[in-house]
Amino acid sequence: MSDDDAPYLLALYEPDIAQNAGAIMRTCACFGVEAAIIEPAGFRIADSRFRRAGMDYLSGIRIASHDSWAKFETWRIESQRRLVLLTTSGETNLWDFAFARGDVILVGRESAGVPKSVSEAADTRVRIPICPPLRSLNVGVAATIAIAEALRQIGQLPQAEAGVSKSAPAL
């Protein structure tokens, strides 16, 4: 899928954990979603833990890297893309939010989320409801749920033939 065909972009704000980021990139590749990392990250893209979690799926996705939040935000505004922040303090329930093609879905750092200035820059803040008193999902799990819901809304969830992907290994 070319970048122009990707319905959404998933952006990671200063990710801390290489394995989570690699797994998120793998999810993006599997669902045909663009990906971006907003630096500084707590690891290098060449980190073996990042590569191991992303497996050979990383070759199937272009990962844009932005040197800073300011540079990412300039790019986003110039691209006229809406910013949807996934946060535990979101005012809108994920299931009630209407995604639009081209949206940027932003997830925060595993250790600290995003700063107030980043949250305020978002066009909307959405949350995934979970059972109280639990606080949050793993960032990779939350990102996957949001991507799947966004793709479902526009009718672009991938369809496997006969329930099995052609590239899936036989068990």
C-alpha positions as a LaTeX table, in Angstrom:
\begin{tabular}{lrrr}
\hline
Residue & $x$ (\AA) & $y$ (\AA) & $z$ (\AA) \\
\hline
Met1 & 0.00 & 0.00 & 0.00 \\
Ser2 & 1.49 & 3.35 & $-0.95$ \\
Asp3 & 1.53 & 6.25 & 1.46 \\
Asp4 & $-1.21$ & 7.99 & $-0.54$ \\
Asp5 & $-3.45$ & 4.94 & $-0.06$ \\
Ala6 & $-2.95$ & 4.65 & 3.71 \\
Pro7 & $-6.17$ & 5.77 & 5.38 \\
Tyr8 & $-4.56$ & 6.79 & 8.69 \\
Leu9 & $-1.25$ & 7.59 & 10.30 \\
Leu10 & $-0.35$ & 6.28 & 13.74 \\
Ala11 & 2.19 & 8.51 & 15.50 \\
Leu12 & 4.17 & 7.59 & 18.58 \\
Tyr13 & 5.14 & 10.51 & 20.80 \\
Glu14 & 8.65 & 9.98 & 22.20 \\
Pro15 & 8.21 & 6.22 & 22.74 \\
Asp16 & 10.13 & 4.69 & 25.66 \\
Ile17 & 10.06 & 0.96 & 24.98 \\
Ala18 & 11.59 & $-0.48$ & 21.81 \\
Gln19 & 9.56 & $-3.69$ & 21.97 \\
Asn20 & 6.24 & $-1.81$ & 22.19 \\
Ala21 & 7.19 & 0.49 & 19.32 \\
Gly22 & 8.30 & $-2.45$ & 17.16 \\
Ala23 & 5.05 & $-4.29$ & 17.84 \\
Ile24 & 3.06 & $-1.16$ & 17.00 \\
Met25 & 4.93 & $-0.81$ & 13.70 \\
Arg26 & 4.12 & $-4.44$ & 12.93 \\
Thr27 & 0.44 & $-3.68$ & 13.58 \\
Cys28 & 0.62 & $-0.69$ & 11.23 \\
Ala29 & 2.14 & $-2.86$ & 8.50 \\
Cys30 & $-0.54$ & $-5.53$ & 8.96 \\
Phe31 & $-3.38$ & $-3.01$ & 8.73 \\
Gly32 & $-1.91$ & $-0.78$ & 5.98 \\
Val33 & $-1.56$ & 2.26 & 8.22 \\
Glu34 & 1.27 & 4.81 & 7.96 \\
Ala35 & 3.55 & 5.23 & 10.97 \\
Ala36 & 5.61 & 8.01 & 12.51 \\
Ile37 & 7.92 & 8.32 & 15.48 \\
Ile38 & 8.26 & 11.70 & 17.13 \\
Glu39 & 11.73 & 12.02 & 18.65 \\
Pro40 & 13.41 & 11.79 & 20.98 \\
Ala41 & 12.68 & 8.11 & 21.49 \\
Gly42 & 14.14 & 6.03 & 24.29 \\
Phe43 & 15.89 & 3.80 & 21.72 \\
Arg44 & 17.29 & 3.87 & 18.20 \\
Ile45 & 15.35 & 2.52 & 15.22 \\
Ala46 & 18.29 & 0.13 & 14.70 \\
Asp47 & 17.78 & $-1.25$ & 18.24 \\
Ser48 & 17.64 & $-5.06$ & 18.10 \\
Arg49 & 14.63 & $-5.14$ & 20.47 \\
Phe50 & 12.69 & $-2.82$ & 18.12 \\
Arg51 & 13.66 & $-4.90$ & 15.07 \\
Arg52 & 12.86 & $-8.20$ & 16.81 \\
Ala53 & 9.37 & $-7.01$ & 17.84 \\
Gly54 & 8.66 & $-5.65$ & 14.35 \\
Met55 & 10.09 & $-8.76$ & 12.70 \\
Asp56 & 10.30 & $-8.73$ & 8.91 \\
Tyr57 & 7.12 & $-6.64$ & 8.80 \\
Leu58 & 9.16 & $-3.44$ & 9.17 \\
Ser59 & 10.29 & $-3.74$ & 5.57 \\
Gly60 & 6.65 & $-3.39$ & 4.51 \\
Ile61 & 6.13 & 0.01 & 6.07 \\
Arg62 & 7.61 & 3.46 & 5.78 \\
Ile63 & 8.29 & 4.87 & 9.23 \\
Ala64 & 8.52 & 8.65 & 9.17 \\
Ser65 & 10.75 & 10.15 & 11.83 \\
His66 & 10.22 & 13.67 & 13.11 \\
Asp67 & 13.07 & 15.28 & 15.07 \\
Ser68 & 10.72 & 16.99 & 17.50 \\
Trp69 & 7.12 & 17.64 & 18.39 \\
Ala70 & 7.37 & 21.11 & 16.82 \\
Lys71 & 8.54 & 19.68 & 13.48 \\
Phe72 & 5.84 & 17.00 & 13.54 \\
Glu73 & 3.16 & 19.57 & 14.35 \\
Thr74 & 4.33 & 21.83 & 11.50 \\
Trp75 & 4.13 & 18.86 & 9.11 \\
Arg76 & 0.68 & 17.88 & 10.38 \\
Ile77 & $-0.77$ & 21.37 & 10.08 \\
Glu78 & 0.68 & 21.81 & 6.58 \\
Ser79 & $-0.77$ & 18.40 & 5.65 \\
Gln80 & $-4.17$ & 19.47 & 7.02 \\
Arg81 & $-4.55$ & 16.30 & 9.03 \\
Arg82 & $-6.70$ & 16.10 & 12.14 \\
Leu83 & $-4.92$ & 15.00 & 15.34 \\
Val84 & $-6.74$ & 12.39 & 17.44 \\
Leu85 & $-5.01$ & 11.79 & 20.78 \\
Leu86 & $-5.59$ & 8.45 & 22.47 \\
Thr87 & $-5.52$ & 9.19 & 26.21 \\
Thr88 & $-6.96$ & 7.86 & 29.46 \\
Ser89 & $-8.25$ & 11.39 & 30.14 \\
Gly90 & $-10.03$ & 11.75 & 26.80 \\
Glu91 & $-13.43$ & 13.40 & 26.83 \\
Thr92 & $-14.83$ & 11.23 & 24.02 \\
Asn93 & $-15.38$ & 7.49 & 24.13 \\
Leu94 & $-13.57$ & 5.75 & 21.22 \\
Trp95 & $-16.78$ & 4.00 & 20.16 \\
Asp96 & $-18.59$ & 7.35 & 19.91 \\
Phe97 & $-15.92$ & 9.12 & 17.85 \\
Ala98 & $-16.25$ & 9.43 & 14.05 \\
Phe99 & $-12.85$ & 8.94 & 12.42 \\
Ala100 & $-12.13$ & 10.53 & 9.05 \\
Arg101 & $-9.75$ & 9.30 & 6.39 \\
Gly102 & $-6.35$ & 10.96 & 6.89 \\
Asp103 & $-6.62$ & 11.31 & 10.65 \\
Val104 & $-3.43$ & 11.09 & 12.70 \\
Ile105 & $-3.91$ & 8.84 & 15.73 \\
Leu106 & $-1.36$ & 9.81 & 18.38 \\
Val107 & $-0.27$ & 7.69 & 21.34 \\
Gly108 & 1.94 & 8.96 & 24.14 \\
Arg109 & 4.95 & 7.66 & 25.98 \\
Glu110 & 4.45 & 4.48 & 27.94 \\
Ser111 & 5.86 & 6.14 & 31.08 \\
Ala112 & 4.19 & 9.56 & 30.95 \\
Gly113 & 1.71 & 9.96 & 28.09 \\
Val114 & 2.01 & 13.39 & 26.46 \\
Pro115 & 2.61 & 16.81 & 27.98 \\
Lys116 & $-0.28$ & 19.25 & 28.38 \\
Ser117 & 0.85 & 21.30 & 25.37 \\
Val118 & 0.61 & 18.24 & 23.10 \\
Ser119 & $-2.77$ & 17.28 & 24.52 \\
Glu120 & $-4.05$ & 20.80 & 23.93 \\
Ala121 & $-2.84$ & 20.70 & 20.30 \\
Ala122 & $-5.03$ & 17.68 & 19.58 \\
Asp123 & $-8.25$ & 18.28 & 17.67 \\
Thr124 & $-9.88$ & 15.70 & 19.91 \\
Arg125 & $-8.95$ & 13.39 & 22.76 \\
Val126 & $-10.47$ & 9.91 & 22.87 \\
Arg127 & $-10.37$ & 7.19 & 25.49 \\
Ile128 & $-10.96$ & 3.47 & 25.42 \\
Pro129 & $-13.32$ & 2.57 & 28.26 \\
Ile130 & $-12.00$ & $-0.15$ & 30.54 \\
Cys131 & $-13.25$ & $-1.75$ & 33.75 \\
Pro132 & $-12.66$ & 0.31 & 36.90 \\
Pro133 & $-10.51$ & 0.59 & 38.95 \\
Leu134 & $-7.96$ & $-0.30$ & 36.25 \\
Arg135 & $-6.08$ & 2.70 & 34.81 \\
Ser136 & $-4.96$ & 1.92 & 31.29 \\
Leu137 & $-4.14$ & $-0.54$ & 28.55 \\
Asn138 & $-0.68$ & $-1.19$ & 27.15 \\
Val139 & 0.01 & 1.52 & 24.55 \\
Gly140 & 0.40 & $-1.07$ & 21.78 \\
Val141 & $-2.89$ & $-2.73$ & 22.63 \\
Ala142 & $-4.66$ & 0.64 & 22.80 \\
Ala143 & $-3.17$ & 1.70 & 19.45 \\
Thr144 & $-4.34$ & $-1.55$ & 17.84 \\
Ile145 & $-7.87$ & $-1.13$ & 19.17 \\
Ala146 & $-8.02$ & 2.45 & 17.87 \\
Ile147 & $-6.64$ & 1.51 & 14.44 \\
Ala148 & $-9.09$ & $-1.37$ & 14.10 \\
Glu149 & $-12.03$ & 0.85 & 15.07 \\
Ala150 & $-10.95$ & 3.62 & 12.68 \\
Leu151 & $-10.57$ & 1.14 & 9.80 \\
Arg152 & $-13.89$ & $-0.53$ & 10.66 \\
Gln153 & $-15.66$ & 2.81 & 10.44 \\
Ile154 & $-14.48$ & 3.44 & 6.87 \\
Gly155 & $-14.90$ & $-0.19$ & 5.79 \\
Gln156 & $-11.18$ & $-0.85$ & 5.30 \\
Leu157 & $-10.40$ & $-3.70$ & 7.69 \\
Pro158 & $-8.20$ & $-6.20$ & 5.83 \\
Gln159 & $-9.99$ & $-9.31$ & 4.62 \\
Ala160 & $-8.16$ & $-12.65$ & 4.60 \\
Glu161 & $-9.18$ & $-15.29$ & 2.11 \\
Ala162 & $-10.91$ & $-18.23$ & 3.77 \\
Gly163 & $-9.90$ & $-16.85$ & 7.16 \\
Val164 & $-6.18$ & $-17.35$ & 6.55 \\
Ser165 & $-3.68$ & $-14.92$ & 5.14 \\
Lys166 & $-1.77$ & $-16.22$ & 2.10 \\
Ser167 & 1.49 & $-15.29$ & 3.78 \\
Ala168 & 0.65 & $-16.91$ & 7.11 \\
Pro169 & 2.78 & $-19.94$ & 7.89 \\
Ala170 & 1.02 & $-23.29$ & 8.09 \\
Leu171 & 0.73 & $-24.65$ & 11.60 \\
\hline
\end{tabular}
